XYZ file of C-alpha atoms in Angstrom:
412
model
C 34.305 38.623 -40.232
C 32.638 36.855 -43.495
C 36.189 35.867 -44.313
C 36.439 33.971 -40.641
C 33.016 32.095 -41.678
C 34.557 31.304 -44.926
C 37.846 29.948 -43.358
C 36.106 27.859 -40.481
C 33.825 26.329 -43.605
C 36.704 25.453 -45.642
C 38.410 23.739 -42.572
C 35.097 21.725 -42.392
C 34.848 21.093 -45.734
C 38.174 19.727 -46.143
C 37.765 17.628 -42.970
C 34.493 16.110 -44.987
C 36.522 15.532 -48.225
C 39.157 13.668 -45.898
C 36.127 11.325 -44.034
C 33.079 11.783 -45.648
C 29.747 11.996 -43.412
C 25.881 11.238 -44.395
C 25.178 14.867 -44.439
C 22.821 17.055 -46.285
C 23.794 20.782 -47.155
C 21.660 23.329 -48.206
C 23.179 26.535 -49.734
C 20.953 29.821 -49.975
C 21.764 32.580 -51.649
C 20.067 36.082 -50.137
C 21.792 38.384 -52.817
C 18.197 38.425 -55.276
C 16.357 39.444 -51.692
C 15.433 42.698 -50.943
C 17.226 43.335 -47.251
C 19.251 40.330 -47.999
C 22.466 42.357 -47.217
C 20.563 43.344 -43.573
C 22.237 41.208 -40.971
C 18.846 41.524 -39.086
C 16.795 40.372 -41.602
C 19.126 37.824 -42.543
C 19.234 36.338 -39.261
C 15.490 36.196 -39.334
C 15.468 34.011 -42.397
C 18.408 31.794 -40.719
C 16.466 31.102 -38.145
C 12.908 30.393 -40.019
C 15.046 27.611 -41.921
C 16.485 26.363 -39.115
C 13.011 25.712 -37.393
C 12.292 22.965 -39.877
C 14.970 21.319 -38.545
C 12.949 20.940 -35.441
C 15.232 19.000 -32.681
C 17.794 17.396 -35.927
C 21.299 18.640 -35.181
C 22.645 21.222 -37.635
C 25.732 23.343 -38.023
C 25.100 26.910 -39.870
C 27.638 28.906 -41.454
C 26.661 32.874 -42.464
C 28.899 33.610 -45.800
C 29.450 36.833 -47.671
C 27.058 37.324 -50.851
C 25.278 37.110 -48.203
C 24.491 33.465 -48.479
C 23.667 30.631 -45.975
C 25.210 27.113 -45.473
C 22.979 24.759 -43.293
C 24.619 20.902 -42.831
C 22.248 18.255 -41.322
C 21.698 14.716 -40.786
C 21.257 13.069 -44.335
C 17.497 11.936 -43.214
C 16.924 15.811 -42.743
C 17.230 16.704 -46.557
C 13.039 16.609 -47.011
C 12.572 19.232 -44.103
C 15.219 21.433 -45.585
C 13.709 21.231 -49.135
C 10.432 21.927 -47.356
C 11.544 25.074 -45.608
C 13.284 26.128 -48.678
C 10.313 26.006 -50.561
C 7.875 27.396 -48.273
C 10.565 30.676 -47.460
C 11.173 30.900 -50.958
C 7.076 31.171 -51.587
C 6.564 33.726 -49.025
C 9.191 35.733 -50.177
C 8.316 36.033 -53.551
C 4.348 36.085 -52.540
C 5.295 39.376 -50.135
C 7.674 41.298 -53.160
C 10.857 40.600 -51.364
C 12.541 39.078 -54.514
C 13.435 35.250 -55.876
C 15.472 33.026 -53.190
C 17.797 30.862 -55.015
C 18.531 27.778 -53.383
C 20.843 24.440 -53.897
C 20.850 21.315 -51.655
C 23.761 18.451 -51.966
C 24.354 14.694 -50.536
C 27.525 15.162 -48.863
C 28.117 11.666 -49.166
C 28.474 12.204 -53.150
C 28.601 15.871 -53.619
C 30.891 17.091 -51.387
C 33.212 18.122 -54.198
C 30.419 20.038 -56.342
C 29.575 21.856 -53.163
C 33.289 22.704 -52.328
C 33.627 24.171 -56.037
C 30.286 26.302 -55.427
C 31.597 27.739 -52.688
C 35.013 28.157 -53.719
C 35.157 28.248 -57.658
C 39.050 29.281 -57.831
C 40.287 27.074 -54.413
C 41.385 30.338 -53.042
C 42.144 28.873 -50.116
C 45.262 30.473 -49.074
C 44.029 33.750 -49.832
C 40.738 32.921 -47.086
C 43.106 31.537 -44.647
C 45.308 34.945 -44.996
C 42.056 37.155 -44.912
C 40.856 34.879 -42.149
C 44.039 35.359 -40.203
C 43.325 39.545 -39.698
C 39.792 39.974 -40.089
C 38.424 38.502 -36.871
C 40.824 40.746 -34.728
C 39.986 44.060 -36.933
C 36.143 43.451 -36.615
C 36.393 42.673 -32.880
C 38.183 45.299 -32.081
C 35.455 47.675 -33.654
C 33.146 45.728 -31.898
C 34.600 46.353 -28.906
C 34.585 50.358 -29.385
C 30.871 49.936 -30.277
C 30.520 48.255 -26.921
C 32.429 51.012 -24.861
C 30.356 54.326 -26.794
C 26.875 52.128 -25.918
C 27.920 51.949 -22.338
C 28.829 55.455 -21.906
C 27.394 57.829 -19.504
C 25.637 59.797 -22.366
C 24.513 58.118 -25.613
C 21.844 61.484 -25.594
C 23.518 63.131 -28.665
C 23.340 60.021 -30.861
C 19.555 59.223 -30.156
C 17.384 60.941 -32.777
C 13.513 61.490 -32.307
C 10.695 61.191 -34.594
C 7.339 62.148 -33.391
C 4.159 60.218 -34.823
C 1.175 62.610 -35.204
C -2.171 62.627 -34.948
C -4.463 64.629 -36.916
C -7.976 63.145 -35.644
C -8.596 66.643 -33.950
C -7.998 70.238 -34.874
C -4.930 70.405 -33.667
C -2.193 67.908 -34.119
C -0.816 65.998 -31.379
C 2.169 63.604 -30.837
C 0.818 60.468 -29.927
C 4.150 58.503 -29.152
C 8.146 59.618 -30.068
C 10.108 56.881 -31.787
C 13.606 56.700 -30.472
C 16.348 55.466 -32.552
C 20.335 55.602 -32.439
C 21.700 56.950 -35.513
C 24.046 54.908 -37.056
C 25.959 57.711 -39.088
C 26.678 59.327 -36.377
C 28.003 56.619 -34.149
C 30.033 55.622 -37.182
C 30.998 59.246 -37.404
C 31.680 58.865 -33.241
C 34.236 55.865 -33.921
C 35.378 57.019 -37.093
C 35.002 53.648 -38.672
C 32.619 52.076 -40.713
C 30.289 49.656 -39.178
C 28.261 48.451 -42.349
C 31.461 47.013 -44.769
C 31.445 43.485 -42.542
C 28.196 41.331 -42.410
C 29.001 39.871 -39.018
C 30.201 43.409 -37.619
C 26.706 44.915 -38.602
C 24.782 42.097 -37.310
C 26.396 42.490 -33.868
C 26.068 46.021 -33.841
C 22.880 45.588 -34.527
C 22.187 43.611 -31.499
C 24.020 46.236 -29.633
C 21.887 49.238 -30.669
C 18.814 47.448 -29.247
C 20.395 46.566 -26.091
C 22.246 50.370 -25.987
C 18.893 51.997 -26.697
C 16.945 49.957 -23.412
C 20.044 51.225 -21.149
C 19.563 54.730 -22.527
C 15.928 54.227 -21.600
C 16.383 52.709 -17.972
C 19.503 55.679 -17.169
C 18.729 58.888 -19.066
C 14.510 58.995 -19.106
C 13.829 57.968 -16.187
C 11.975 61.782 -16.026
C 10.333 61.992 -19.452
C 7.257 61.972 -19.136
C 6.321 61.442 -23.061
C 5.293 58.221 -24.146
C 7.987 56.369 -26.592
C 8.384 53.941 -29.347
C 11.708 51.692 -29.907
C 12.477 48.994 -32.652
C 13.042 45.902 -31.080
C 14.276 42.425 -32.544
C 12.819 39.153 -31.643
C 16.050 37.404 -31.454
C 17.092 40.502 -28.449
C 13.650 39.827 -26.737
C 13.875 35.910 -26.656
C 17.396 36.489 -25.716
C 18.236 35.148 -21.716
C 19.490 38.920 -21.286
C 16.119 40.772 -21.801
C 14.299 40.186 -18.480
C 17.538 42.119 -16.795
C 17.521 44.698 -19.415
C 13.777 45.190 -18.595
C 14.022 45.217 -15.103
C 15.956 48.175 -15.320
C 13.414 50.234 -16.811
C 11.070 51.487 -14.028
C 7.773 49.765 -14.452
C 5.737 53.301 -15.014
C 7.935 53.958 -17.693
C 7.750 50.211 -19.474
C 3.933 51.106 -19.882
C 4.707 54.191 -21.905
C 6.831 52.685 -24.116
C 5.519 50.392 -27.433
C 8.080 47.997 -29.289
C 7.679 47.966 -32.877
C 8.921 44.234 -34.289
C 9.261 43.877 -37.836
C 6.279 42.682 -39.622
C 8.536 39.779 -41.774
C 9.249 38.225 -38.568
C 5.575 37.514 -38.336
C 4.999 36.190 -41.873
C 8.462 34.115 -41.872
C 8.516 32.746 -38.017
C 5.282 33.529 -36.534
C 5.778 31.358 -33.508
C 8.917 33.722 -32.841
C 7.174 36.732 -32.592
C 4.241 35.625 -30.372
C 6.369 34.607 -28.021
C 8.333 37.732 -28.075
C 5.294 39.607 -28.096
C 4.108 37.331 -24.780
C 7.440 38.244 -23.566
C 6.900 41.878 -23.914
C 3.714 42.032 -22.856
C 4.362 40.407 -19.733
C 7.292 43.223 -19.068
C 4.371 45.905 -19.369
C 5.239 47.121 -22.944
C 2.853 47.224 -25.976
C 3.757 45.720 -29.178
C 3.510 47.330 -32.852
C 3.976 45.930 -36.172
C 6.340 47.904 -38.196
C 7.625 48.150 -41.834
C 4.790 46.499 -43.318
C 4.060 47.161 -46.800
C 1.194 48.505 -48.106
C 0.465 45.953 -50.639
C 0.220 43.335 -47.624
C -1.855 45.381 -45.530
C -5.147 43.645 -46.458
C -3.405 39.968 -46.032
C -1.447 40.436 -42.937
C -1.801 37.409 -40.644
C -1.652 38.609 -36.793
C -1.321 35.079 -35.557
C -3.397 36.453 -32.695
C -1.521 39.606 -31.848
C -3.378 42.567 -31.279
C -0.810 45.686 -31.973
C -1.042 49.099 -30.646
C -0.112 50.219 -33.896
C 0.532 49.033 -37.606
C 3.248 51.040 -39.490
C 3.222 51.196 -43.444
C 5.594 52.895 -45.335
C 4.363 55.871 -47.694
C 5.930 54.979 -51.260
C 5.641 57.794 -53.737
C 3.533 56.982 -56.672
C 2.635 52.997 -55.325
C -0.277 51.820 -57.497
C -3.540 51.911 -55.628
C -2.222 53.584 -52.320
C -5.721 55.528 -51.644
C -7.398 52.206 -51.865
C -5.054 50.048 -50.057
C -4.991 52.608 -46.803
C -8.831 52.898 -47.125
C -9.041 49.291 -46.301
C -6.354 49.263 -43.608
C -7.890 52.156 -42.029
C -11.192 49.673 -42.050
C -9.572 46.832 -40.847
C -7.072 48.041 -38.075
C -8.793 51.577 -37.274
C -7.584 55.093 -38.066
C -6.010 54.999 -34.489
C -3.759 52.637 -34.939
C -2.856 52.663 -38.613
C 0.311 54.881 -38.868
C 1.620 55.822 -42.504
C 5.426 56.161 -41.983
C 7.987 58.223 -44.047
C 5.827 60.983 -44.921
C 8.517 62.887 -46.305
C 6.366 64.859 -48.989
C 3.167 66.574 -48.981
C 1.277 64.127 -51.238
C 1.582 61.608 -48.432
C -0.795 63.397 -46.054
C -3.117 64.265 -49.104
C -3.377 60.679 -50.126
C -3.489 59.428 -46.323
C -6.182 61.858 -44.938
C -8.208 61.112 -48.028
C -8.245 57.503 -47.171
C -8.825 58.122 -43.230
C -5.511 58.074 -42.254
C -5.423 59.857 -38.794
C -1.640 59.284 -37.665
C 1.208 59.904 -39.757
C 5.403 60.057 -39.228
C 8.234 61.787 -41.498
C 9.073 65.020 -42.017
C 5.884 66.570 -43.828
C 4.072 65.656 -41.004
C 6.426 67.444 -38.615
C 6.006 70.409 -41.103
C 2.189 70.293 -41.072
C 2.080 70.338 -37.382
C 2.581 73.470 -36.861
C -0.531 74.905 -38.221
C -3.975 73.888 -37.265
C -6.284 72.157 -39.527
C -9.540 70.903 -39.647
C -10.329 67.345 -40.244
C -14.481 67.672 -40.643
C -13.752 69.429 -43.918
C -13.946 67.330 -46.898
C -10.748 67.323 -48.926
C -10.416 68.347 -52.709
C -9.322 65.617 -55.003
C -5.583 66.227 -56.918
C -6.020 69.084 -59.225
C -5.015 66.310 -61.626
C -8.183 64.527 -61.245
C -10.331 67.309 -61.284
C -12.462 68.231 -64.684
C -11.328 71.704 -65.889
C -14.054 74.421 -65.334
C -15.474 76.035 -68.484
C -14.454 79.494 -69.249
C -16.613 82.230 -67.807
C -18.825 84.142 -70.609
C -17.491 87.908 -70.672
C -20.744 88.967 -69.051
C -20.229 86.982 -66.462
C -17.052 88.443 -65.742
C -18.201 91.625 -64.265
C -18.338 90.504 -60.898
C -15.018 89.752 -59.015
C -14.629 85.729 -59.311
C -13.861 84.394 -55.351
C -10.868 82.441 -55.042
C -11.470 78.603 -54.806
C -11.420 76.876 -51.463
C -8.160 76.357 -49.678
C -6.731 72.411 -50.041
C -5.338 70.210 -47.406
C -2.405 71.208 -47.755
C -3.061 74.991 -47.360
C -5.078 74.095 -44.366
C -2.104 71.803 -43.091
C 0.688 74.538 -43.846
C -1.313 77.708 -42.739
C -2.154 79.058 -46.417
C -5.918 78.395 -46.054
């Protein structure tokens, strides 16, 4: 559908060539931004830039690359400039990369914009692609809609528990539900991630499909659940109807996980979404918080049930960052996520973390362990013991105390 967007923009720019208008244009290039290709993330950035315009009219074109073009009245040019600077600073300071933007005065620079967007003036190719792409993408989307509205999508819903190791035996505090995009693609025999418009539309439908699944298929399941939701889904007019379809007692056991980058970029929208979720009876969590951003995370008045941060192998200062986060949020609210290796459990537990999610946590849950016991430092940091004197070797040397992972996996 990116080709269709380009086709629509092409027609608009050609109209401006024939009859110039007093407009300002901002072209934002997301190719240097981590997650810039994720349509949900890109949509958040789009909304943030648009929010600077207030009530000013605007035209928004989402293009391949991914790139974004906003057309607004000429007097709104300072607002576009300020929004671009603020967004670039926020992304860079949170480690998401460098945002490149260019602004144009359409009264005098329309031709330059046209050349920047279409350097080869490939209008014929764009038109030809646009004639076919929308129909194909729409057909795929209708297939997705059909599957997600089907009688049973349980086979493509995946579960992953969040484990608490605060007591002698591991316990599940909540179970995250997610629709497997890979399984959905396999069922439909098509790729949903090649087309940016299709990816975005599918993401919206996954949110809604999961809410419908809970209402229809989880009414007898007494467990607490967590689900990913996006601010746009919660603020959409259809959300109230989707929420009401879930019985009140089930909603009270659901935690909606909102992505943290939306809180950094559009706090008012996230606060509004959190309020709407709370009114509907859902708890709210913050997801995808970079470990380095835990200390400076501005909650904007939110009191999340969980704050989820991702384990990254070899992250500098992970133990100190996690220790400070436990002190700030409490061991009962900080979740160390994507714990797919034992080192995540070792480092997290040493820092005071009690809640873990990932394959290593799943494996460790099968054996009881004792959190009151001290955790040895990693072997690489322990000073070497001097070799015992010959006379001291007559008596058998007791084995060293078992480490955390030995206890977790039942070897201690």
